[in-house]
Amino acid sequence: MTPLFLYNSLTRQKEEFVPINPDLVGLYVCGPTVYSDVHLGNCRSFTSFDIVYRYLMYKGYKVRYVRNITDAGHLVGDADIGAEDKMAKTAKALKLEPMEVAHKYTVGFHEVMKKFNNLAPSLEPRATGHITEQIKMVQDILKNGFGYEVNGSVYFDTVKFAKEQDVYGKLSGRKLEDMLAESRELKNQGEKRHPADFAIWIKAEENTLQKWDSPWGEGLPGWHLECSAMSTKYLGAKFDIHGGGEDLKFPHHENEIAQNCGACGTMPVKYWMHGDMLLGNGKKMSKTPDPVTGISNSVMPEELFSGDNNMLSKAFSPMVVRFFMLQAHYRSTLDLSNDALLAAEKGYYRLMEAYNTLISLDHDGSGGTNDDEQQINTMLDKAFEDMDNDFNTPMALSRLFTLVNKINSFKSGHIAIGSIAKGTLERMKKVFHDFIFVIFGLLDETQASNNGNGEVLDGLMDLILELRKESRVKKDWSTSDQIRDKLKELKIQVKDGKEGTTWVVEK
RNA sequence: GGUAUUGUAGCCAAGUGGUCUAAGGCAACGCUCUGCAAAAGCGUUAUUCGUGAGUUCGAAUCUCACCAAUACCUCCA
């Protein structure tokens, strides 16, 4: 197995990936809070980690991929000064049970993930199913002296933790001194001893919809706690990779680390990975409306797939969007725009059509070693090196595109297929297949469009193109052009080549 | 205000000390192919990487200043 290097957010450098247990990988990714539909920005993050999951498996690791569903405890605002619970807010607005809200949006989330061809994680635990574990963790934190109870709520003592363990702020780059300086302000702290403290157990109010019995009375777990408790339960006190969006670094992940250290005494994660944001109109895609313009710049997947939105000129398919995401590195921001998606669409179809051309190529068995052969093998090798270099999908993709030219040249006869060895052609077929479908997780939508009546369509097209061929032999250009133009109107593109005419359904 | 990150061709975007006169996709232009197109192929399109200094034999890549944008600072993947 070639070594894999990944960028560790905690150390801020690329490190060689060495799993804690040989050949086994524990991967935890922060999942959605299921109080509303996921938007495209959320999808990018999950897609980035889908590639990580896929590539780790491709390299031969046995991966346990845990992605949580947060269905309780996520508050809007500060717990001790009367914040609103996200789940409860939606439940009240839609007149649904909180569990119904969670279910509705969990189902929707899964549907969207499936459309993007993101693999299901090995395990998808939910916060409400792990209340016992979370209570136990609060108890452990209290036992270790890093928490305090006030009036039925329990808070994490961030200041004490920060002073005793040189851990807090490491991930997000926050300094303890700055934090302590804040305490002089003494404003509106409620029950907390310090603004940096955070709720790990929240006392239920009379109208709280989701609440559970605990040693401290009825209440609900704090946000952050579900991830600590569930990652510990399913991956152990120390596991390999924790992923999530850049925006979760603070406070979510910082507090997660604090809770784990506070409860178990060990740093929970060996490698932290953070994906950067998807931008819409140059700003982070967010459901929250822009304070100035008052409009949200988030694009919902369904709006994108249907074309029913005011940002884009047309509908774009899930695979075009996935391809678009692959063209940027996961740690860079990515700017969504109509032009960028149109470009991605063209690129996606060019790649898929080249792949279909590639698998149709036959080799007569002769052939030897020359520059083409060497270049092909070099590109294939480098594509894997790119992936080993912190999952550089745009670079790996560029290698494949370099070979798209070669593939088309083989087809058109610009380069004789015999100029490369048979084994090299076979290798190219295998590697293209693996990259496109297994590692990048793309689906061939050029084929999918023929579903259901593929044979009929093929038969019809054979007939039509045969008739057109006859008219062309007779130099009856008006008939042949009419056929071509009418098919074009039906989104069927006719491609005349030296070896005959082929066709493809356009998007 | 604090803390980070980013600024690469018309657009999206790789590259973070020499192989960079900067990958790839899209767009544009020329040529080849074609009855004409489309598709495909070939070629051209940033001697330059926000601006200005500095370090270095050598900088898109390191340092400083400035300008601009974005993110986080207890809602967000």
PDB file of C-alpha atoms in Angstrom, chain A residues 87-248:
ATOM      1  CA  MET A  87     -35.866  20.672  16.756  1.00  0.00           C
ATOM      2  CA  ALA A  88     -38.567  22.177  18.948  1.00  0.00           C
ATOM      3  CA  LYS A  89     -38.782  25.282  16.823  1.00  0.00           C
ATOM      4  CA  THR A  90     -39.532  23.283  13.686  1.00  0.00           C
ATOM      5  CA  ALA A  91     -41.826  20.909  15.561  1.00  0.00           C
ATOM      6  CA  LYS A  92     -43.929  23.803  16.770  1.00  0.00           C
ATOM      7  CA  ALA A  93     -43.940  25.511  13.408  1.00  0.00           C
ATOM      8  CA  LEU A  94     -45.026  22.378  11.545  1.00  0.00           C
ATOM      9  CA  LYS A  95     -47.177  21.054  14.386  1.00  0.00           C
ATOM     10  CA  LEU A  96     -45.254  17.806  14.443  1.00  0.00           C
ATOM     11  CA  GLU A  97     -43.716  15.638  17.108  1.00  0.00           C
ATOM     12  CA  PRO A  98     -39.972  16.324  17.402  1.00  0.00           C
ATOM     13  CA  MET A  99     -39.388  12.713  16.415  1.00  0.00           C
ATOM     14  CA  GLU A 100     -41.496  13.289  13.323  1.00  0.00           C
ATOM     15  CA  VAL A 101     -39.406  16.296  12.420  1.00  0.00           C
ATOM     16  CA  ALA A 102     -36.244  14.270  12.847  1.00  0.00           C
ATOM     17  CA  HIS A 103     -37.619  11.449  10.754  1.00  0.00           C
ATOM     18  CA  LYS A 104     -38.898  13.705   7.975  1.00  0.00           C
ATOM     19  CA  TYR A 105     -35.579  15.431   7.494  1.00  0.00           C
ATOM     20  CA  THR A 106     -33.531  12.288   8.023  1.00  0.00           C
ATOM     21  CA  VAL A 107     -35.417  10.631   5.188  1.00  0.00           C
ATOM     22  CA  GLY A 108     -34.943  13.717   3.035  1.00  0.00           C
ATOM     23  CA  PHE A 109     -31.263  13.796   3.868  1.00  0.00           C
ATOM     24  CA  HIS A 110     -30.828  10.172   2.847  1.00  0.00           C
ATOM     25  CA  GLU A 111     -32.635  10.756  -0.430  1.00  0.00           C
ATOM     26  CA  VAL A 112     -30.325  13.627  -1.312  1.00  0.00           C
ATOM     27  CA  MET A 113     -27.234  11.655  -0.305  1.00  0.00           C
ATOM     28  CA  LYS A 114     -28.372   8.829  -2.551  1.00  0.00           C
ATOM     29  CA  LYS A 115     -28.840  11.171  -5.491  1.00  0.00           C
ATOM     30  CA  PHE A 116     -25.276  12.366  -5.062  1.00  0.00           C
ATOM     31  CA  ASN A 117     -24.251   8.714  -4.892  1.00  0.00           C
ATOM     32  CA  ASN A 118     -22.719   9.146  -1.454  1.00  0.00           C
ATOM     33  CA  LEU A 119     -22.274   5.788   0.217  1.00  0.00           C
ATOM     34  CA  ALA A 120     -24.186   5.154   3.399  1.00  0.00           C
ATOM     35  CA  PRO A 121     -21.925   5.195   6.438  1.00  0.00           C
ATOM     36  CA  SER A 122     -21.326   1.996   8.367  1.00  0.00           C
ATOM     37  CA  LEU A 123     -23.296   3.415  11.231  1.00  0.00           C
ATOM     38  CA  GLU A 124     -25.578   6.404  11.630  1.00  0.00           C
ATOM     39  CA  PRO A 125     -26.324   6.824  15.324  1.00  0.00           C
ATOM     40  CA  ARG A 126     -28.727   9.450  16.574  1.00  0.00           C
ATOM     41  CA  ALA A 127     -28.444  11.615  19.638  1.00  0.00           C
ATOM     42  CA  THR A 128     -31.824  10.607  21.063  1.00  0.00           C
ATOM     43  CA  GLY A 129     -30.799   6.949  20.908  1.00  0.00           C
ATOM     44  CA  HIS A 130     -27.767   7.607  23.077  1.00  0.00           C
ATOM     45  CA  ILE A 131     -29.079   9.562  26.020  1.00  0.00           C
ATOM     46  CA  THR A 132     -27.743   6.989  28.476  1.00  0.00           C
ATOM     47  CA  GLU A 133     -24.253   7.256  27.021  1.00  0.00           C
ATOM     48  CA  GLN A 134     -24.409  11.033  27.134  1.00  0.00           C
ATOM     49  CA  ILE A 135     -25.534  11.077  30.758  1.00  0.00           C
ATOM     50  CA  LYS A 136     -22.699   8.711  31.584  1.00  0.00           C
ATOM     51  CA  MET A 137     -20.272  11.083  29.908  1.00  0.00           C
ATOM     52  CA  VAL A 138     -21.593  14.028  31.900  1.00  0.00           C
ATOM     53  CA  GLN A 139     -21.097  11.985  35.048  1.00  0.00           C
ATOM     54  CA  ASP A 140     -17.533  11.156  34.046  1.00  0.00           C
ATOM     55  CA  ILE A 141     -16.817  14.807  33.375  1.00  0.00           C
ATOM     56  CA  LEU A 142     -18.250  15.768  36.778  1.00  0.00           C
ATOM     57  CA  LYS A 143     -16.276  12.970  38.447  1.00  0.00           C
ATOM     58  CA  ASN A 144     -13.074  14.281  36.894  1.00  0.00           C
ATOM     59  CA  GLY A 145     -13.832  17.757  38.126  1.00  0.00           C
ATOM     60  CA  PHE A 146     -14.389  19.431  34.778  1.00  0.00           C
ATOM     61  CA  GLY A 147     -18.061  20.163  35.200  1.00  0.00           C
ATOM     62  CA  TYR A 148     -20.411  21.823  37.640  1.00  0.00           C
ATOM     63  CA  GLU A 149     -24.118  21.621  38.211  1.00  0.00           C
ATOM     64  CA  VAL A 150     -26.273  24.686  38.574  1.00  0.00           C
ATOM     65  CA  ASN A 151     -29.983  24.421  39.114  1.00  0.00           C
ATOM     66  CA  GLY A 152     -30.474  21.218  37.122  1.00  0.00           C
ATOM     67  CA  SER A 153     -28.087  22.114  34.308  1.00  0.00           C
ATOM     68  CA  VAL A 154     -24.513  20.940  34.011  1.00  0.00           C
ATOM     69  CA  TYR A 155     -21.775  23.070  32.489  1.00  0.00           C
ATOM     70  CA  PHE A 156     -18.344  22.181  31.279  1.00  0.00           C
ATOM     71  CA  ASP A 157     -15.693  24.095  33.197  1.00  0.00           C
ATOM     72  CA  THR A 158     -13.692  25.291  30.241  1.00  0.00           C
ATOM     73  CA  VAL A 159     -11.448  27.577  32.264  1.00  0.00           C
ATOM     74  CA  LYS A 160     -10.380  24.838  34.654  1.00  0.00           C
ATOM     75  CA  PHE A 161      -9.864  22.451  31.780  1.00  0.00           C
ATOM     76  CA  ALA A 162      -7.827  24.989  29.830  1.00  0.00           C
ATOM     77  CA  LYS A 163      -5.611  25.679  32.828  1.00  0.00           C
ATOM     78  CA  GLU A 164      -4.968  22.043  33.674  1.00  0.00           C
ATOM     79  CA  GLN A 165      -4.570  20.604  30.199  1.00  0.00           C
ATOM     80  CA  ASP A 166      -2.794  22.357  27.397  1.00  0.00           C
ATOM     81  CA  VAL A 167      -5.404  21.351  24.897  1.00  0.00           C
ATOM     82  CA  TYR A 168      -8.218  23.848  24.736  1.00  0.00           C
ATOM     83  CA  GLY A 169      -7.976  26.188  21.749  1.00  0.00           C
ATOM     84  CA  LYS A 170      -5.368  24.092  19.959  1.00  0.00           C
ATOM     85  CA  LEU A 171      -7.662  23.086  17.132  1.00  0.00           C
ATOM     86  CA  SER A 172      -9.295  26.423  16.475  1.00  0.00           C
ATOM     87  CA  GLY A 173      -6.263  28.553  17.283  1.00  0.00           C
ATOM     88  CA  ARG A 174      -7.840  30.328  20.193  1.00  0.00           C
ATOM     89  CA  LYS A 175      -5.717  31.528  23.064  1.00  0.00           C
ATOM     90  CA  LEU A 176      -6.450  30.932  26.701  1.00  0.00           C
ATOM     91  CA  GLU A 177      -5.372  34.470  27.629  1.00  0.00           C
ATOM     92  CA  ASP A 178      -7.909  35.973  25.242  1.00  0.00           C
ATOM     93  CA  MET A 179     -10.545  33.760  26.719  1.00  0.00           C
ATOM     94  CA  LEU A 180      -9.730  34.717  30.278  1.00  0.00           C
ATOM     95  CA  ALA A 181      -9.671  38.361  29.340  1.00  0.00           C
ATOM     96  CA  GLU A 182     -13.270  38.062  28.317  1.00  0.00           C
ATOM     97  CA  SER A 183     -14.282  37.173  31.866  1.00  0.00           C
ATOM     98  CA  ARG A 184     -13.726  40.747  32.985  1.00  0.00           C
ATOM     99  CA  GLU A 185     -16.694  41.823  30.956  1.00  0.00           C
ATOM    100  CA  LEU A 186     -19.000  39.945  33.289  1.00  0.00           C
ATOM    101  CA  LYS A 187     -22.000  40.546  31.123  1.00  0.00           C
ATOM    102  CA  ASN A 188     -25.040  38.351  30.961  1.00  0.00           C
ATOM    103  CA  GLN A 189     -23.377  35.152  31.964  1.00  0.00           C
ATOM    104  CA  GLY A 190     -26.436  33.566  33.465  1.00  0.00           C
ATOM    105  CA  GLU A 191     -25.573  30.416  35.301  1.00  0.00           C
ATOM    106  CA  LYS A 192     -22.214  29.921  33.692  1.00  0.00           C
ATOM    107  CA  ARG A 193     -19.105  30.846  35.588  1.00  0.00           C
ATOM    108  CA  HIS A 194     -17.394  31.923  32.415  1.00  0.00           C
ATOM    109  CA  PRO A 195     -18.582  32.711  28.887  1.00  0.00           C
ATOM    110  CA  ALA A 196     -16.360  29.967  27.519  1.00  0.00           C
ATOM    111  CA  ASP A 197     -18.104  27.340  29.611  1.00  0.00           C
ATOM    112  CA  PHE A 198     -20.822  25.463  27.803  1.00  0.00           C
ATOM    113  CA  ALA A 199     -23.834  23.361  28.677  1.00  0.00           C
ATOM    114  CA  ILE A 200     -23.427  19.607  28.581  1.00  0.00           C
ATOM    115  CA  TRP A 201     -26.790  18.938  30.210  1.00  0.00           C
ATOM    116  CA  ILE A 202     -29.639  21.417  29.945  1.00  0.00           C
ATOM    117  CA  LYS A 203     -32.465  21.593  32.415  1.00  0.00           C
ATOM    118  CA  ALA A 204     -35.876  21.158  30.813  1.00  0.00           C
ATOM    119  CA  GLU A 205     -38.384  23.971  31.011  1.00  0.00           C
ATOM    120  CA  GLU A 206     -42.088  23.276  31.336  1.00  0.00           C
ATOM    121  CA  ASN A 207     -42.643  23.561  27.593  1.00  0.00           C
ATOM    122  CA  THR A 208     -39.533  21.640  26.557  1.00  0.00           C
ATOM    123  CA  LEU A 209     -40.641  19.011  24.060  1.00  0.00           C
ATOM    124  CA  GLN A 210     -37.680  16.642  24.181  1.00  0.00           C
ATOM    125  CA  LYS A 211     -36.543  15.764  27.678  1.00  0.00           C
ATOM    126  CA  TRP A 212     -35.185  12.813  29.579  1.00  0.00           C
ATOM    127  CA  ASP A 213     -34.684  11.844  33.205  1.00  0.00           C
ATOM    128  CA  SER A 214     -31.229  12.309  34.553  1.00  0.00           C
ATOM    129  CA  PRO A 215     -29.443  12.504  37.908  1.00  0.00           C
ATOM    130  CA  TRP A 216     -29.957  16.272  37.665  1.00  0.00           C
ATOM    131  CA  GLY A 217     -33.668  16.128  36.908  1.00  0.00           C
ATOM    132  CA  GLU A 218     -35.430  16.282  33.581  1.00  0.00           C
ATOM    133  CA  GLY A 219     -33.393  17.738  30.783  1.00  0.00           C
ATOM    134  CA  LEU A 220     -31.659  17.248  27.464  1.00  0.00           C
ATOM    135  CA  PRO A 221     -28.056  16.784  26.388  1.00  0.00           C
ATOM    136  CA  GLY A 222     -26.032  19.735  25.124  1.00  0.00           C
ATOM    137  CA  TRP A 223     -24.944  20.083  21.548  1.00  0.00           C
ATOM    138  CA  HIS A 224     -21.367  18.700  21.111  1.00  0.00           C
ATOM    139  CA  LEU A 225     -22.026  15.954  23.624  1.00  0.00           C
ATOM    140  CA  GLU A 226     -23.701  13.559  21.193  1.00  0.00           C
ATOM    141  CA  CYS A 227     -20.619  13.453  18.996  1.00  0.00           C
ATOM    142  CA  SER A 228     -18.298  12.823  21.935  1.00  0.00           C
ATOM    143  CA  ALA A 229     -20.489  10.096  23.366  1.00  0.00           C
ATOM    144  CA  MET A 230     -21.229   8.308  20.115  1.00  0.00           C
ATOM    145  CA  SER A 231     -17.730   8.465  18.678  1.00  0.00           C
ATOM    146  CA  THR A 232     -16.402   7.033  21.928  1.00  0.00           C
ATOM    147  CA  LYS A 233     -19.018   4.288  21.939  1.00  0.00           C
ATOM    148  CA  TYR A 234     -18.502   3.120  18.371  1.00  0.00           C
ATOM    149  CA  LEU A 235     -14.892   4.016  17.624  1.00  0.00           C
ATOM    150  CA  GLY A 236     -13.289   4.043  21.039  1.00  0.00           C
ATOM    151  CA  ALA A 237     -11.772   6.722  23.222  1.00  0.00           C
ATOM    152  CA  LYS A 238      -9.149   7.358  20.565  1.00  0.00           C
ATOM    153  CA  PHE A 239      -9.838   6.929  16.878  1.00  0.00           C
ATOM    154  CA  ASP A 240      -8.242   7.812  13.564  1.00  0.00           C
ATOM    155  CA  ILE A 241     -10.071  10.505  11.645  1.00  0.00           C
ATOM    156  CA  HIS A 242     -12.690  13.045  12.575  1.00  0.00           C
ATOM    157  CA  GLY A 243     -14.137  15.145   9.798  1.00  0.00           C
ATOM    158  CA  GLY A 244     -16.519  18.004   9.447  1.00  0.00           C
ATOM    159  CA  GLY A 245     -16.998  21.430   7.961  1.00  0.00           C
ATOM    160  CA  GLU A 246     -14.577  24.233   8.662  1.00  0.00           C
ATOM    161  CA  ASP A 247     -17.378  26.079  10.431  1.00  0.00           C
ATOM    162  CA  LEU A 248     -17.587  23.353  13.054  1.00  0.00           C
TER     163      LEU A 248
END
